[in-house]
């Protein structure tokens, strides 16, 4: 029997994903591989196939035998099963009903003026300090942290504390360290939620404080909101900036017309790939997807970065084009697995990319693209610094 392809596949360029994904998709959009833990899994790289699994309630993040379930990696975050197999769907549905109003498009648009003020303040400070600067430390990290702290009701003074925990949560080299950090994040977040029961505010953690959910589930949700609410946006600001700098014709178009920022954000979400580790989903029963029979308990690894480059859906999919006629990308998931924070991310990213190059039209990297410090040992990937001048 031929040896199965083994994840992760090598990336030749910080802005690209491995060509192996496209080669495998050309043969079969759902194919057998081995994960980085040596377990067998189904690798899903086709756009329609990824969408189908996202939308299918017969797939979930939990497993009836979690200790023996196949894993994507040793990460405590997304490497293996999450949640209780018997209650996963109920908890997921209740969580979305509880949180959807807080993250609605209307409420997020109402935040846009304040987000703009935060961006202006951060860029003022960067300009005052003068070039060169680290955009990662000056804008990409502090903006999402300030926004999520206000939205959730987390003390901004704690930002260094929970940011350090978030860094450890993404560690791919030490699963015990990653697991301990996840527990620490949940305990920290849950502690704030519990104080909101006596001292509520106009924030999401106050909503969680009154939720009809077990404490352990509230802790998991609270920790997940704080982590995902800032970490992923940090990477998208960094990655989007690099994509634009690497595509000067597209950048010039955005400079001429900052109203193109929303389109630029969608293309950044489609093509940007701070990591390509994939999302694990387990079949809850035998399922057939596009002619492939997936047995109950088997692992599917959904690679949205590959699906967003599916040539059967996107014209010239490897080209970064903020003027393309956009087919809905999967950067925020799909259907019942669509990211609750998508509206928030769009508000932040549109404001960033509608402002950054207006304020600093000569912004450029101070090192070659290949010398940017990458976080290879972190689940969420991305850069640890983004040195720029202007």
GROMACS .gro file of C-alpha atoms in nm:
model
  390
    1UNK     CA    1   0.000   0.000   0.000
    2UNK     CA    2   0.132   0.347  -0.091
    3UNK     CA    3   0.241   0.567   0.198
    4UNK     CA    4  -0.019   0.832   0.280
    5UNK     CA    5   0.075   1.200   0.245
    6UNK     CA    6   0.163   1.339   0.587
    7UNK     CA    7   0.071   1.677   0.732
    8UNK     CA    8   0.196   1.942   0.761
    9UNK     CA    9   0.305   2.012   0.406
   10UNK     CA   10   0.604   2.240   0.356
   11UNK     CA   11   0.533   2.600   0.261
   12UNK     CA   12   0.777   2.761   0.019
   13UNK     CA   13   0.649   3.116   0.065
   14UNK     CA   14   0.503   3.303   0.362
   15UNK     CA   15   0.215   3.426   0.142
   16UNK     CA   16   0.136   3.091  -0.014
   17UNK     CA   17   0.018   2.751   0.101
   18UNK     CA   18   0.180   2.428  -0.009
   19UNK     CA   19   0.123   2.332  -0.372
   20UNK     CA   20   0.052   1.980  -0.242
   21UNK     CA   21  -0.301   2.085  -0.145
   22UNK     CA   22  -0.384   2.180  -0.502
   23UNK     CA   23  -0.225   1.865  -0.640
   24UNK     CA   24  -0.427   1.646  -0.402
   25UNK     CA   25  -0.749   1.839  -0.474
   26UNK     CA   26  -0.700   1.783  -0.847
   27UNK     CA   27  -0.703   1.408  -0.781
   28UNK     CA   28  -0.971   1.405  -0.509
   29UNK     CA   29  -1.104   1.693  -0.293
   30UNK     CA   30  -1.142   1.444  -0.006
   31UNK     CA   31  -0.843   1.214   0.037
   32UNK     CA   32  -0.671   1.005   0.304
   33UNK     CA   33  -0.367   1.150   0.483
   34UNK     CA   34  -0.176   1.113   0.805
   35UNK     CA   35  -0.181   1.402   1.049
   36UNK     CA   36   0.124   1.531   1.231
   37UNK     CA   37   0.039   1.289   1.516
   38UNK     CA   38   0.050   0.991   1.275
   39UNK     CA   39  -0.327   0.935   1.281
   40UNK     CA   40  -0.523   0.868   0.963
   41UNK     CA   41  -0.773   1.131   0.856
   42UNK     CA   42  -0.965   1.266   0.559
   43UNK     CA   43  -0.808   1.581   0.414
   44UNK     CA   44  -1.077   1.807   0.265
   45UNK     CA   45  -0.948   2.073   0.024
   46UNK     CA   46  -1.241   2.130  -0.216
   47UNK     CA   47  -1.460   2.437  -0.171
   48UNK     CA   48  -1.794   2.260  -0.205
   49UNK     CA   49  -1.683   1.968   0.013
   50UNK     CA   50  -1.562   2.196   0.294
   51UNK     CA   51  -1.889   2.389   0.279
   52UNK     CA   52  -2.089   2.068   0.290
   53UNK     CA   53  -1.916   1.948   0.608
   54UNK     CA   54  -1.942   2.289   0.777
   55UNK     CA   55  -2.318   2.284   0.712
   56UNK     CA   56  -2.378   1.921   0.812
   57UNK     CA   57  -2.489   1.859   1.172
   58UNK     CA   58  -2.361   1.502   1.144
   59UNK     CA   59  -2.011   1.645   1.193
   60UNK     CA   60  -1.885   1.799   1.514
   61UNK     CA   61  -1.582   1.878   1.726
   62UNK     CA   62  -1.650   1.612   1.991
   63UNK     CA   63  -1.591   1.235   1.983
   64UNK     CA   64  -1.751   0.947   2.177
   65UNK     CA   65  -1.406   0.814   2.274
   66UNK     CA   66  -1.191   1.128   2.303
   67UNK     CA   67  -0.889   0.955   2.457
   68UNK     CA   68  -0.853   0.732   2.151
   69UNK     CA   69  -0.979   0.968   1.881
   70UNK     CA   70  -0.756   1.057   1.586
   71UNK     CA   71  -0.601   1.400   1.621
   72UNK     CA   72  -0.491   1.680   1.390
   73UNK     CA   73  -0.203   1.772   1.621
   74UNK     CA   74  -0.108   1.777   1.988
   75UNK     CA   75  -0.247   2.127   2.032
   76UNK     CA   76  -0.486   2.161   2.325
   77UNK     CA   77  -0.692   2.408   2.122
   78UNK     CA   78  -0.791   2.236   1.800
   79UNK     CA   79  -0.568   1.931   1.787
   80UNK     CA   80  -0.830   1.683   1.904
   81UNK     CA   81  -1.187   1.649   2.029
   82UNK     CA   82  -1.353   1.937   2.211
   83UNK     CA   83  -1.674   1.937   2.408
   84UNK     CA   84  -1.905   1.666   2.538
   85UNK     CA   85  -2.027   1.425   2.272
   86UNK     CA   86  -2.375   1.393   2.423
   87UNK     CA   87  -2.440   1.766   2.460
   88UNK     CA   88  -2.228   1.932   2.190
   89UNK     CA   89  -2.512   2.030   1.958
   90UNK     CA   90  -2.732   2.162   2.239
   91UNK     CA   91  -2.449   2.366   2.389
   92UNK     CA   92  -2.353   2.503   2.047
   93UNK     CA   93  -2.710   2.606   1.967
   94UNK     CA   94  -2.763   2.771   2.305
   95UNK     CA   95  -2.432   2.954   2.279
   96UNK     CA   96  -2.519   3.097   1.938
   97UNK     CA   97  -2.864   3.207   2.054
   98UNK     CA   98  -2.707   3.377   2.354
   99UNK     CA   99  -2.420   3.550   2.176
  100UNK     CA  100  -2.557   3.625   1.828
  101UNK     CA  101  -2.734   3.949   1.934
  102UNK     CA  102  -2.413   4.082   2.094
  103UNK     CA  103  -2.218   4.025   1.771
  104UNK     CA  104  -2.489   4.132   1.526
  105UNK     CA  105  -2.395   4.339   1.222
  106UNK     CA  106  -2.598   4.632   1.358
  107UNK     CA  107  -2.421   4.634   1.694
  108UNK     CA  108  -2.081   4.595   1.534
  109UNK     CA  109  -2.146   4.884   1.294
  110UNK     CA  110  -2.235   5.096   1.595
  111UNK     CA  111  -1.882   5.028   1.721
  112UNK     CA  112  -1.718   5.147   1.401
  113UNK     CA  113  -1.675   5.508   1.511
  114UNK     CA  114  -1.502   5.405   1.831
  115UNK     CA  115  -1.283   5.154   1.646
  116UNK     CA  116  -1.176   5.435   1.413
  117UNK     CA  117  -1.084   5.651   1.712
  118UNK     CA  118  -0.870   5.370   1.853
  119UNK     CA  119  -0.692   5.323   1.520
  120UNK     CA  120  -0.629   5.695   1.483
  121UNK     CA  121  -0.483   5.709   1.833
  122UNK     CA  122  -0.252   5.414   1.775
  123UNK     CA  123  -0.131   5.552   1.442
  124UNK     CA  124  -0.081   5.898   1.599
  125UNK     CA  125   0.146   5.736   1.856
  126UNK     CA  126   0.335   5.543   1.591
  127UNK     CA  127   0.388   5.861   1.388
  128UNK     CA  128   0.504   6.057   1.692
  129UNK     CA  129   0.762   5.792   1.774
  130UNK     CA  130   0.882   5.804   1.415
  131UNK     CA  131   1.018   5.538   1.183
  132UNK     CA  132   1.117   5.262   1.191
  133UNK     CA  133   0.836   5.088   1.378
  134UNK     CA  134   0.700   4.744   1.448
  135UNK     CA  135   0.348   4.752   1.307
  136UNK     CA  136   0.271   4.425   1.484
  137UNK     CA  137   0.336   4.582   1.825
  138UNK     CA  138   0.209   4.929   1.735
  139UNK     CA  139  -0.124   4.839   1.572
  140UNK     CA  140  -0.193   4.472   1.498
  141UNK     CA  141  -0.181   4.357   1.860
  142UNK     CA  142  -0.315   4.652   2.063
  143UNK     CA  143  -0.618   4.730   1.845
  144UNK     CA  144  -0.796   4.392   1.867
  145UNK     CA  145  -0.707   4.366   2.236
  146UNK     CA  146  -0.860   4.705   2.317
  147UNK     CA  147  -1.173   4.628   2.118
  148UNK     CA  148  -1.232   4.283   2.264
  149UNK     CA  149  -1.166   4.401   2.619
  150UNK     CA  150  -1.437   4.665   2.587
  151UNK     CA  151  -1.681   4.431   2.415
  152UNK     CA  152  -1.640   4.145   2.662
  153UNK     CA  153  -1.589   4.352   2.975
  154UNK     CA  154  -1.229   4.245   3.040
  155UNK     CA  155  -0.996   4.490   3.223
  156UNK     CA  156  -0.757   4.640   2.970
  157UNK     CA  157  -0.496   4.652   3.246
  158UNK     CA  158  -0.483   4.271   3.226
  159UNK     CA  159  -0.385   4.269   2.859
  160UNK     CA  160  -0.024   4.161   2.911
  161UNK     CA  161  -0.141   3.879   3.137
  162UNK     CA  162  -0.398   3.722   2.905
  163UNK     CA  163  -0.190   3.791   2.595
  164UNK     CA  164   0.092   3.586   2.747
  165UNK     CA  165  -0.152   3.304   2.821
  166UNK     CA  166  -0.283   3.320   2.464
  167UNK     CA  167   0.072   3.286   2.331
  168UNK     CA  168   0.123   2.969   2.534
  169UNK     CA  169  -0.213   2.827   2.423
  170UNK     CA  170  -0.094   2.816   2.062
  171UNK     CA  171   0.231   2.631   2.141
  172UNK     CA  172   0.272   2.334   1.907
  173UNK     CA  173   0.591   2.208   2.070
  174UNK     CA  174   0.462   2.132   2.421
  175UNK     CA  175   0.106   1.991   2.451
  176UNK     CA  176   0.114   2.005   2.832
  177UNK     CA  177   0.205   2.372   2.823
  178UNK     CA  178  -0.069   2.441   2.570
  179UNK     CA  179  -0.328   2.254   2.778
  180UNK     CA  180  -0.227   2.431   3.099
  181UNK     CA  181  -0.254   2.768   2.925
  182UNK     CA  182  -0.601   2.687   2.796
  183UNK     CA  183  -0.710   2.601   3.149
  184UNK     CA  184  -0.555   2.923   3.277
  185UNK     CA  185  -0.741   3.127   3.015
  186UNK     CA  186  -1.072   2.965   3.105
  187UNK     CA  187  -1.015   3.017   3.477
  188UNK     CA  188  -0.916   3.380   3.427
  189UNK     CA  189  -1.213   3.453   3.200
  190UNK     CA  190  -1.461   3.266   3.418
  191UNK     CA  191  -1.343   3.465   3.719
  192UNK     CA  192  -1.444   3.786   3.543
  193UNK     CA  193  -1.780   3.639   3.441
  194UNK     CA  194  -1.855   3.544   3.801
  195UNK     CA  195  -1.789   3.900   3.921
  196UNK     CA  196  -2.041   4.022   3.662
  197UNK     CA  197  -2.317   3.833   3.846
  198UNK     CA  198  -2.298   4.090   4.122
  199UNK     CA  199  -2.167   4.379   3.917
  200UNK     CA  200  -2.308   4.350   3.563
  201UNK     CA  201  -2.222   4.588   3.283
  202UNK     CA  202  -2.313   4.644   2.920
  203UNK     CA  203  -2.086   4.371   2.791
  204UNK     CA  204  -2.082   4.012   2.668
  205UNK     CA  205  -1.942   3.861   2.988
  206UNK     CA  206  -2.238   4.009   3.176
  207UNK     CA  207  -2.466   3.826   2.932
  208UNK     CA  208  -2.272   3.506   3.001
  209UNK     CA  209  -2.308   3.561   3.374
  210UNK     CA  210  -2.685   3.505   3.345
  211UNK     CA  211  -2.668   3.221   3.093
  212UNK     CA  212  -2.845   2.894   3.168
  213UNK     CA  213  -2.532   2.686   3.114
  214UNK     CA  214  -2.307   2.480   3.343
  215UNK     CA  215  -2.010   2.668   3.482
  216UNK     CA  216  -1.755   2.458   3.295
  217UNK     CA  217  -1.923   2.539   2.963
  218UNK     CA  218  -1.939   2.910   3.050
  219UNK     CA  219  -1.568   2.900   3.130
  220UNK     CA  220  -1.492   2.735   2.796
  221UNK     CA  221  -1.700   2.989   2.604
  222UNK     CA  222  -1.554   3.286   2.792
  223UNK     CA  223  -1.198   3.170   2.736
  224UNK     CA  224  -1.262   3.099   2.371
  225UNK     CA  225  -1.415   3.442   2.311
  226UNK     CA  226  -1.120   3.623   2.466
  227UNK     CA  227  -0.865   3.416   2.278
  228UNK     CA  228  -1.025   3.410   1.933
  229UNK     CA  229  -1.159   3.764   1.968
  230UNK     CA  230  -0.813   3.912   1.939
  231UNK     CA  231  -0.562   3.649   1.819
  232UNK     CA  232  -0.709   3.587   1.474
  233UNK     CA  233  -0.753   3.959   1.399
  234UNK     CA  234  -0.391   4.028   1.492
  235UNK     CA  235  -0.283   3.785   1.221
  236UNK     CA  236  -0.520   3.928   0.962
  237UNK     CA  237  -0.389   4.284   1.012
  238UNK     CA  238  -0.031   4.164   0.977
  239UNK     CA  239  -0.104   3.934   0.686
  240UNK     CA  240  -0.323   4.183   0.503
  241UNK     CA  241  -0.057   4.450   0.529
  242UNK     CA  242   0.204   4.216   0.385
  243UNK     CA  243  -0.027   4.102   0.105
  244UNK     CA  244  -0.094   4.460   0.002
  245UNK     CA  245   0.273   4.559   0.018
  246UNK     CA  246   0.358   4.255  -0.193
  247UNK     CA  247   0.098   4.353  -0.455
  248UNK     CA  248   0.175   4.719  -0.529
  249UNK     CA  249  -0.080   4.759  -0.809
  250UNK     CA  250  -0.358   4.649  -0.576
  251UNK     CA  251  -0.222   4.872  -0.302
  252UNK     CA  252  -0.217   5.175  -0.533
  253UNK     CA  253  -0.583   5.114  -0.611
  254UNK     CA  254  -0.665   5.113  -0.240
  255UNK     CA  255  -0.463   5.430  -0.183
  256UNK     CA  256  -0.654   5.606  -0.461
  257UNK     CA  257  -0.988   5.488  -0.329
  258UNK     CA  258  -1.003   5.386   0.038
  259UNK     CA  259  -1.368   5.291  -0.022
  260UNK     CA  260  -1.219   4.970  -0.165
  261UNK     CA  261  -1.123   4.866   0.189
  262UNK     CA  262  -1.423   4.629   0.233
  263UNK     CA  263  -1.334   4.447  -0.090
  264UNK     CA  264  -0.969   4.435   0.016
  265UNK     CA  265  -1.068   4.279   0.348
  266UNK     CA  266  -1.265   4.003   0.177
  267UNK     CA  267  -0.970   3.923  -0.050
  268UNK     CA  268  -0.738   3.923   0.253
  269UNK     CA  269  -0.975   3.680   0.426
  270UNK     CA  270  -0.985   3.461   0.117
  271UNK     CA  271  -0.618   3.448   0.030
  272UNK     CA  272  -0.441   3.525   0.356
  273UNK     CA  273  -0.316   3.212   0.527
  274UNK     CA  274  -0.129   3.274   0.854
  275UNK     CA  275  -0.147   2.897   0.900
  276UNK     CA  276  -0.284   2.597   0.713
  277UNK     CA  277  -0.317   2.347   0.996
  278UNK     CA  278  -0.682   2.280   0.918
  279UNK     CA  279  -0.993   2.241   1.133
  280UNK     CA  280  -1.079   1.901   1.274
  281UNK     CA  281  -1.433   1.766   1.246
  282UNK     CA  282  -1.553   1.417   1.349
  283UNK     CA  283  -1.832   1.225   1.179
  284UNK     CA  284  -2.106   1.141   1.430
  285UNK     CA  285  -2.241   0.869   1.200
  286UNK     CA  286  -2.155   0.720   0.863
  287UNK     CA  287  -2.182   1.001   0.608
  288UNK     CA  288  -2.131   1.022   0.233
  289UNK     CA  289  -1.985   1.349   0.103
  290UNK     CA  290  -1.939   1.386  -0.272
  291UNK     CA  291  -1.918   1.012  -0.318
  292UNK     CA  292  -1.674   0.955  -0.031
  293UNK     CA  293  -1.797   0.741   0.259
  294UNK     CA  294  -1.678   0.876   0.593
  295UNK     CA  295  -1.735   0.641   0.885
  296UNK     CA  296  -1.858   0.740   1.230
  297UNK     CA  297  -1.571   0.860   1.448
  298UNK     CA  298  -1.337   0.935   1.159
  299UNK     CA  299  -1.156   1.268   1.145
  300UNK     CA  300  -1.190   1.520   0.865
  301UNK     CA  301  -0.932   1.798   0.839
  302UNK     CA  302  -1.092   2.098   0.666
  303UNK     CA  303  -0.835   2.329   0.507
  304UNK     CA  304  -1.018   2.651   0.429
  305UNK     CA  305  -0.699   2.810   0.293
  306UNK     CA  306  -0.697   2.542   0.023
  307UNK     CA  307  -1.073   2.557  -0.041
  308UNK     CA  308  -1.043   2.934  -0.093
  309UNK     CA  309  -0.800   2.858  -0.375
  310UNK     CA  310  -1.027   2.609  -0.553
  311UNK     CA  311  -0.997   2.692  -0.924
  312UNK     CA  312  -1.343   2.551  -0.992
  313UNK     CA  313  -1.486   2.839  -0.786
  314UNK     CA  314  -1.237   3.127  -0.803
  315UNK     CA  315  -1.094   3.263  -1.127
  316UNK     CA  316  -0.712   3.271  -1.113
  317UNK     CA  317  -0.737   3.178  -0.743
  318UNK     CA  318  -0.374   3.241  -0.649
  319UNK     CA  319  -0.392   3.604  -0.762
  320UNK     CA  320  -0.456   3.872  -0.498
  321UNK     CA  321  -0.719   4.097  -0.655
  322UNK     CA  322  -0.926   4.341  -0.450
  323UNK     CA  323  -1.141   4.408  -0.756
  324UNK     CA  324  -1.244   4.049  -0.820
  325UNK     CA  325  -1.609   3.953  -0.846
  326UNK     CA  326  -1.622   3.779  -0.514
  327UNK     CA  327  -1.760   3.433  -0.458
  328UNK     CA  328  -1.824   3.389  -0.085
  329UNK     CA  329  -1.499   3.270   0.073
  330UNK     CA  330  -1.473   3.035   0.369
  331UNK     CA  331  -1.240   3.248   0.578
  332UNK     CA  332  -1.514   3.283   0.841
  333UNK     CA  333  -1.650   2.931   0.804
  334UNK     CA  334  -1.998   2.859   0.673
  335UNK     CA  335  -2.359   2.794   0.778
  336UNK     CA  336  -2.391   2.662   1.135
  337UNK     CA  337  -2.011   2.692   1.168
  338UNK     CA  338  -1.996   3.055   1.058
  339UNK     CA  339  -1.780   3.264   1.290
  340UNK     CA  340  -1.980   3.468   1.542
  341UNK     CA  341  -1.709   3.732   1.540
  342UNK     CA  342  -1.709   3.786   1.162
  343UNK     CA  343  -1.893   4.118   1.186
  344UNK     CA  344  -1.651   4.245   1.449
  345UNK     CA  345  -1.349   4.138   1.247
  346UNK     CA  346  -1.485   4.312   0.938
  347UNK     CA  347  -1.540   4.638   1.127
  348UNK     CA  348  -1.184   4.635   1.258
  349UNK     CA  349  -1.016   4.526   0.936
  350UNK     CA  350  -1.211   4.765   0.713
  351UNK     CA  351  -1.116   5.056   0.937
  352UNK     CA  352  -0.751   4.948   0.948
  353UNK     CA  353  -0.708   4.910   0.573
  354UNK     CA  354  -0.916   5.216   0.495
  355UNK     CA  355  -0.683   5.423   0.715
  356UNK     CA  356  -0.333   5.276   0.734
  357UNK     CA  357  -0.212   5.360   0.383
  358UNK     CA  358  -0.389   5.695   0.382
  359UNK     CA  359  -0.191   5.794   0.688
  360UNK     CA  360   0.132   5.628   0.571
  361UNK     CA  361   0.125   5.615   0.190
  362UNK     CA  362   0.497   5.532   0.179
  363UNK     CA  363   0.474   5.249   0.433
  364UNK     CA  364   0.708   4.963   0.345
  365UNK     CA  365   0.887   4.670   0.504
  366UNK     CA  366   1.241   4.720   0.629
  367UNK     CA  367   1.341   4.360   0.562
  368UNK     CA  368   1.277   4.126   0.268
  369UNK     CA  369   0.957   3.924   0.285
  370UNK     CA  370   1.142   3.598   0.349
  371UNK     CA  371   1.317   3.750   0.653
  372UNK     CA  372   0.999   3.840   0.840
  373UNK     CA  373   0.999   3.648   1.171
  374UNK     CA  374   0.735   3.376   1.141
  375UNK     CA  375   0.573   3.183   1.425
  376UNK     CA  376   0.622   2.831   1.290
  377UNK     CA  377   0.583   2.681   1.637
  378UNK     CA  378   0.243   2.841   1.696
  379UNK     CA  379  -0.094   2.699   1.592
  380UNK     CA  380  -0.218   3.033   1.464
  381UNK     CA  381   0.102   3.107   1.273
  382UNK     CA  382   0.159   3.461   1.155
  383UNK     CA  383   0.445   3.694   1.240
  384UNK     CA  384   0.606   3.788   1.570
  385UNK     CA  385   0.704   4.131   1.434
  386UNK     CA  386   0.636   4.344   1.128
  387UNK     CA  387   0.921   4.598   1.087
  388UNK     CA  388   0.818   4.894   0.871
  389UNK     CA  389   0.927   5.243   0.780
  390UNK     CA  390   0.777   5.528   0.579
   0.00000   0.00000   0.00000
